[in-house]
CSV table of C-alpha atoms in Angstrom, one decimal:
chain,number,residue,atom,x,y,z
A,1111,UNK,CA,108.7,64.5,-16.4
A,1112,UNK,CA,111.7,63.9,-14.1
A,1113,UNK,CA,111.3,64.8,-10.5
A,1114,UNK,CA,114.1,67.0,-8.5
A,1115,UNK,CA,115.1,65.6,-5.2
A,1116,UNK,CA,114.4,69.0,-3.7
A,1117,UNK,CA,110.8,68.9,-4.5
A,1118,UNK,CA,110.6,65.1,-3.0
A,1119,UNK,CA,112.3,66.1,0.2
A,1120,UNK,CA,110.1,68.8,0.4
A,1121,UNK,CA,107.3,66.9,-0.3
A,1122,UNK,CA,107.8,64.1,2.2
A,1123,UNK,CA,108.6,67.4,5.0
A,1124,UNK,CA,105.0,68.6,4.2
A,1125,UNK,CA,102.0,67.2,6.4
A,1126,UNK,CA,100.7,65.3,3.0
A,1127,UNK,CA,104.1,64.3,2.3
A,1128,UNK,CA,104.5,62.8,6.3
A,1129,UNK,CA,100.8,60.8,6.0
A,1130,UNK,CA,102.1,59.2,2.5
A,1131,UNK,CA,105.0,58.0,4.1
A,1132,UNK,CA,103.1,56.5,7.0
A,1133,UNK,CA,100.4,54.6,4.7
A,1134,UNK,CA,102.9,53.4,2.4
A,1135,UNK,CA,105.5,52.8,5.2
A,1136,UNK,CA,103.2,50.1,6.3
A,1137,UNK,CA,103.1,47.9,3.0
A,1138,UNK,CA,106.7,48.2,2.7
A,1139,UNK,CA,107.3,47.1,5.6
A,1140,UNK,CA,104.9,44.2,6.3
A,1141,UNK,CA,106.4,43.1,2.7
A,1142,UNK,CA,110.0,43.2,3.9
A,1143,UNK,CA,108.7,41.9,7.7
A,1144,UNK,CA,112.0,39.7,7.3
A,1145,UNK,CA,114.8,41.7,6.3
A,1146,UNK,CA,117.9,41.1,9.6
A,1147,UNK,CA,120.8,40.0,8.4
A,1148,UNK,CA,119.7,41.2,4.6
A,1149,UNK,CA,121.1,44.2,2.2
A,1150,UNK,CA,118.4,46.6,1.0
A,1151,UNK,CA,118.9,49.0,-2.3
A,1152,UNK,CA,116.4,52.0,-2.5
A,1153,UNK,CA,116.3,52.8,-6.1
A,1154,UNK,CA,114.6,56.8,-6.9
A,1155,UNK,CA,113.5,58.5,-3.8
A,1156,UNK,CA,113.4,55.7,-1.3
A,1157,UNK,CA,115.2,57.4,1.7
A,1158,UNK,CA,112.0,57.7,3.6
A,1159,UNK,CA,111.1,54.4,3.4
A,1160,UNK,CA,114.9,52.9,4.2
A,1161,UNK,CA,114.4,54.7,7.3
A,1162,UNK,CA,112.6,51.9,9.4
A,1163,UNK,CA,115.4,49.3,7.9
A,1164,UNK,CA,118.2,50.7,10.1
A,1165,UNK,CA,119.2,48.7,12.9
A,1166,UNK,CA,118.0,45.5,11.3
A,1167,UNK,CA,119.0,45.2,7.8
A,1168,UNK,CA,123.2,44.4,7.0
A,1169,UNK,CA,123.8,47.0,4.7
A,1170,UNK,CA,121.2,49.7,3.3
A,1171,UNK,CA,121.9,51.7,0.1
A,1172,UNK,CA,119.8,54.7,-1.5
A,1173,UNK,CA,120.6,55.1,-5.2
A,1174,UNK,CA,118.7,57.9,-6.9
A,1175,UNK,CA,119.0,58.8,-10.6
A,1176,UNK,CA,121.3,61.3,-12.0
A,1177,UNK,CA,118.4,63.0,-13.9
A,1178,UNK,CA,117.0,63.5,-10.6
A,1179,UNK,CA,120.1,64.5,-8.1
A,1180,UNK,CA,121.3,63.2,-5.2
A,1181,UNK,CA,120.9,64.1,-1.2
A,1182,UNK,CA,123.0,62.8,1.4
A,1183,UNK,CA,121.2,60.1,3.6
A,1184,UNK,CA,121.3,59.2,6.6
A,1185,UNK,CA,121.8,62.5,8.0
A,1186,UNK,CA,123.8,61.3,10.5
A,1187,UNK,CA,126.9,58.8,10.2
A,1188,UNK,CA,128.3,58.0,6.7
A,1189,UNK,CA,126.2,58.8,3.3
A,1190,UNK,CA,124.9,55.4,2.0
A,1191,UNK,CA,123.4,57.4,-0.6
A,1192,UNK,CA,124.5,57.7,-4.7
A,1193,UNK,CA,124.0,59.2,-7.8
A,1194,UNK,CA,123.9,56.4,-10.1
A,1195,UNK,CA,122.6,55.9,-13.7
A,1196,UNK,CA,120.1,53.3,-13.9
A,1197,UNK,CA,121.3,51.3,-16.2
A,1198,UNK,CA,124.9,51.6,-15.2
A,1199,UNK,CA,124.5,50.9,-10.9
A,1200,UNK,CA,128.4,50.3,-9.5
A,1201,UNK,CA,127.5,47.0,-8.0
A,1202,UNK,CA,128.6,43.7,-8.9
A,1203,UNK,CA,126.0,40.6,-10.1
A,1204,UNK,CA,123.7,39.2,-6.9
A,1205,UNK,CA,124.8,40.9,-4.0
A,1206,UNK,CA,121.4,42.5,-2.8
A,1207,UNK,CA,118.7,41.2,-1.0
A,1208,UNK,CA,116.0,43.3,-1.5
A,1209,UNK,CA,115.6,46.0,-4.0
A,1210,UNK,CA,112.9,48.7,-3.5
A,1211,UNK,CA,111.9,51.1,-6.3
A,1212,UNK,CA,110.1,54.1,-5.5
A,1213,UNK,CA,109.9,57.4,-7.5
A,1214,UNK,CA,111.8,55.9,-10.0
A,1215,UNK,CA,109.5,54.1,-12.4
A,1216,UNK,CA,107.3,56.3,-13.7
A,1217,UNK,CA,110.2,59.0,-14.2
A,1218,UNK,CA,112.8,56.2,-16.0
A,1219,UNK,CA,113.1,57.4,-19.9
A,1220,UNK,CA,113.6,53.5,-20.2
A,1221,UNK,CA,112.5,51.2,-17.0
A,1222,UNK,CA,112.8,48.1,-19.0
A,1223,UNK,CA,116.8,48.9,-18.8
A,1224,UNK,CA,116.2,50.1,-15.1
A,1225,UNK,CA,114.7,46.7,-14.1
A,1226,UNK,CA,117.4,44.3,-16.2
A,1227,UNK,CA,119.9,46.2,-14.1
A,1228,UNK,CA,118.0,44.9,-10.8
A,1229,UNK,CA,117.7,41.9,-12.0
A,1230,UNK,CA,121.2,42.0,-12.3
A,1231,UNK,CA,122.2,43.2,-8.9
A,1232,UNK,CA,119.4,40.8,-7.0
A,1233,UNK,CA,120.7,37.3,-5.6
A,1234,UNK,CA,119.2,34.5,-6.6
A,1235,UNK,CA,115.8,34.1,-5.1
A,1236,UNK,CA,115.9,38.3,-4.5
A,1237,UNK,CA,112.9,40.2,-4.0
A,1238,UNK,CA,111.8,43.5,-5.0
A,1239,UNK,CA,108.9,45.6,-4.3
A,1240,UNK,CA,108.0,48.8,-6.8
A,1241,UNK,CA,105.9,51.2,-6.3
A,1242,UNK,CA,104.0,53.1,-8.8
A,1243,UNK,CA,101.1,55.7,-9.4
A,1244,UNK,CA,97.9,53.9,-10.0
A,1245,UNK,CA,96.5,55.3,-13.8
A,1246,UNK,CA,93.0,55.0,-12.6
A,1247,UNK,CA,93.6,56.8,-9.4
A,1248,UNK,CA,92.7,60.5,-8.1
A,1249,UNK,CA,97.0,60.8,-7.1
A,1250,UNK,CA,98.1,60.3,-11.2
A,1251,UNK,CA,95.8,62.9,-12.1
A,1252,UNK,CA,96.8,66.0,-10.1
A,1253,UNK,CA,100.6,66.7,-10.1
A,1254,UNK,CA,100.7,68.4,-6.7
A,1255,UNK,CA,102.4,65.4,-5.7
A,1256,UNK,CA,105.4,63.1,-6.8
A,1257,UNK,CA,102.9,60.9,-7.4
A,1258,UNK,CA,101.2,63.1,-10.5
A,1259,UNK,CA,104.1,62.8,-12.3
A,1260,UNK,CA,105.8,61.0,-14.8
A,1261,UNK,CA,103.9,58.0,-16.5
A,1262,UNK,CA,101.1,56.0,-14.3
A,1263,UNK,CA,100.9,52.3,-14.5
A,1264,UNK,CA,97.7,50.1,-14.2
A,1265,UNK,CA,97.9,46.6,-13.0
A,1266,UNK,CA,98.4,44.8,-16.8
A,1267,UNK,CA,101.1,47.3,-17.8
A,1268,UNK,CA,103.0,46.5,-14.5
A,1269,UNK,CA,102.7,42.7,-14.8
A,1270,UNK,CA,103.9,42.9,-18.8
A,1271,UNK,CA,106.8,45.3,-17.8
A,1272,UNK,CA,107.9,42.6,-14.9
A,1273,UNK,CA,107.5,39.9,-17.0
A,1274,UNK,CA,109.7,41.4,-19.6
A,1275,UNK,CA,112.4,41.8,-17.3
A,1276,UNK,CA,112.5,38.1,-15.9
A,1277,UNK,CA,110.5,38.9,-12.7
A,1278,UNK,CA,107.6,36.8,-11.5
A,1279,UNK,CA,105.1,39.0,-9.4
A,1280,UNK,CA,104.1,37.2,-5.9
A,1281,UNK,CA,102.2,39.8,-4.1
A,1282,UNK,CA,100.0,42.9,-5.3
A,1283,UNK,CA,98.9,46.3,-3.4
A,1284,UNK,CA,97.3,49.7,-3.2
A,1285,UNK,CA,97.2,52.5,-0.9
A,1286,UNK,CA,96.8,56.0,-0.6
A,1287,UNK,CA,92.7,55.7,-1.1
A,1288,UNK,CA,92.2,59.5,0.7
A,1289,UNK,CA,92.3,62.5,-1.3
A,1290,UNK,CA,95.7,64.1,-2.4
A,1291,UNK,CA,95.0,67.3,-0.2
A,1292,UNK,CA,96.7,69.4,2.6
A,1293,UNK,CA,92.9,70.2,4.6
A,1294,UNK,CA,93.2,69.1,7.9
A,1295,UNK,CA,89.9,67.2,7.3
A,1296,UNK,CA,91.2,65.4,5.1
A,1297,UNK,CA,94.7,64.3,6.9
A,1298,UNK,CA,92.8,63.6,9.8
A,1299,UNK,CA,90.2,61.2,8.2
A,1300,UNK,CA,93.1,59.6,6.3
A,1301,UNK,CA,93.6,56.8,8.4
A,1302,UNK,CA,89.5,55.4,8.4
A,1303,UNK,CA,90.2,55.9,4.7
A,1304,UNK,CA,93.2,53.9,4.1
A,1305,UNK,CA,91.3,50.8,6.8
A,1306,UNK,CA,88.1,50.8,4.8
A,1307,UNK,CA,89.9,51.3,1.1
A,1308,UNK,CA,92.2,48.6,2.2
A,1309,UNK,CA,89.7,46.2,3.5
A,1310,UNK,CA,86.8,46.1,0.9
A,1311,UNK,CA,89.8,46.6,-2.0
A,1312,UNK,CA,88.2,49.6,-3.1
A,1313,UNK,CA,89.3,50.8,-6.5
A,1314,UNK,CA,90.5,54.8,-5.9
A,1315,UNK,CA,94.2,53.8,-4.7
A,1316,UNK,CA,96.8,55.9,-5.6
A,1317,UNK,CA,99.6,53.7,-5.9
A,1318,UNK,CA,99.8,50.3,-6.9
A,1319,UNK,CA,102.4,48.0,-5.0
A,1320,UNK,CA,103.9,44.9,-7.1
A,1321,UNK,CA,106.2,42.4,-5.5
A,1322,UNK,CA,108.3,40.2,-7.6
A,1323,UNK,CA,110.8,37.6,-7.6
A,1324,UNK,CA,114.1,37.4,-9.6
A,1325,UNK,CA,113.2,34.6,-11.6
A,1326,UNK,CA,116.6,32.8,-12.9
A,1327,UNK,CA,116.2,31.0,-16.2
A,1328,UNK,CA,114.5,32.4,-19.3
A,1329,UNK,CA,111.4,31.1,-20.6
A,1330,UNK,CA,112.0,29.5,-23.5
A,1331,UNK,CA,109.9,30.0,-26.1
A,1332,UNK,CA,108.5,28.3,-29.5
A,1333,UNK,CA,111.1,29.5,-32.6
A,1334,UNK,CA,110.0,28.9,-36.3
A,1335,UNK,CA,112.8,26.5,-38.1
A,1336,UNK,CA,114.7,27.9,-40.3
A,1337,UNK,CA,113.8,27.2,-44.0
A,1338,UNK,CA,115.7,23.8,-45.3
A,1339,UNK,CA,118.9,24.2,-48.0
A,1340,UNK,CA,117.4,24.4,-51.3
A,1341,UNK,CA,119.9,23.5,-54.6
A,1342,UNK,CA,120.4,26.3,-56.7
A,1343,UNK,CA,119.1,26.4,-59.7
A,1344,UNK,CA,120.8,24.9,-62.8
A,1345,UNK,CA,120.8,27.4,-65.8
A,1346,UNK,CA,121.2,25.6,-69.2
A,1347,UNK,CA,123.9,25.3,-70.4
A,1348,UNK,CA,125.8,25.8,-67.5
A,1349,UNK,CA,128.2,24.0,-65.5
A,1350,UNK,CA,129.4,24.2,-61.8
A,1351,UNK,CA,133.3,25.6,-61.7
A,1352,UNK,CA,136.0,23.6,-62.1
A,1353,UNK,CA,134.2,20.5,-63.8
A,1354,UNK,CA,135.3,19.9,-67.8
A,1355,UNK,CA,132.8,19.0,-70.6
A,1356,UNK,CA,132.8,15.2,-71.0
């Protein structure tokens, strides 16, 4: 199921939506601590999280999928935002830093193409960091969030579909251990939730975080020779072309 960009902004506006951003705020940004200087791509709904970039980062973009529509960010000054198709982006090869991929791979009809297209995009020694529902987790099961929508990843599936694409994960995640509700109870024990989820790695996460690097050669693999030349077969009574009886 693709997700309308009106229902994400809405979500984010909510007080569920506003604590999400805050939890995962934090691993995206101790994971790009080091970004001055840098450009920084948002691929799917990552306008909330590009937010805390501004002022340090050299150039910030926000692509979202055409599937899922477009809004204009920042709200003030120019739009760095686009409607792109993922498998098409209107960049040319390595020119971005840092890629970060939110709301974007559990909706992709084919994120294998979404993540050669990164690749693409990524200088040499580029980093990106995705971010996708956890299968196992309370979030992927109730789809009164962004986050119970589309397709849920566990940790293998993630590391297979990275691999695939010529990235080599560095760094792993989770966050979002409190429950997906609105009760005030609940928002306001969120934070002791996320410290002690965090802490003892507990296993209800809602999200799974995977860092990877743009890895630059191919593995190259074992191939099977191919079979040896074999003579055809001489019929009796036969003769190759051209050569007379003796």
């Amino acid at each position: 199921m693709t997700l309308d960009v009106v229902d994400l902004r809405s979500f984010y506006d909510s007080p569920l939506g506003r604590a999400t951003q805050r939890f995962v705020g934090e691993v995206v940004r101790a994971r790009f601590a080091s970004c001055v200087g840098q450009s920084i791509l948002g691929v799917g709904y990552a306008a909330p999280y590009l937010e805390m970039f501004r002022g340090d980062a050299l150039r910030l973009l926000a692509f979202m999928p055409a599937e899922q529509g477009v809004i204009n960010w920042p709200v003030p000054g120019p739009s760095a935002s686009a409607l792109i198709e993922t498998g098409m982006m209107p960049l040319p090869d390595s020119c971005i830093d840092r890629v970060l991929v939110v709301h974007a791979l559990e909706t992709a009809e084919h994120p294998r193409d979404l993540l050669a297209e990164i690749w693409r995009i990524l200088t040499p020694g580029g980093r990106m960091l995705a971010i996708a529902p956890r299968r196992a987790g309370l979030w992927a099961q109730l789809d009164t969030t962004p986050f119970g929508n589309g397709q849920p990843y566990s940790r293998s599936q993630l590391r297979d579909l990275m691999r695939d694409a010529l990235f080599s994960p560095t760094q792993w995640g989770e966050a979002l251990y409190f429950a997906p509700f609105e009760g005030k109870l609940v928002l306001r024990s969120a934070p002791l939730f996320e410290k002690i989820g965090a802490k003892l790695a507990l296993p209800g996460a809602g999200v799974l975080f995977v860092e990877a690097e743009k890895q630059l050669y191919r593995p190259v693999g074992l191939r099977r020779a191919a079979p040896a030349l074999q003579p055809l077969p001489q019929v009796l009574g036969t003769r190759p072309a051209g050569i007379a009886p003796g």
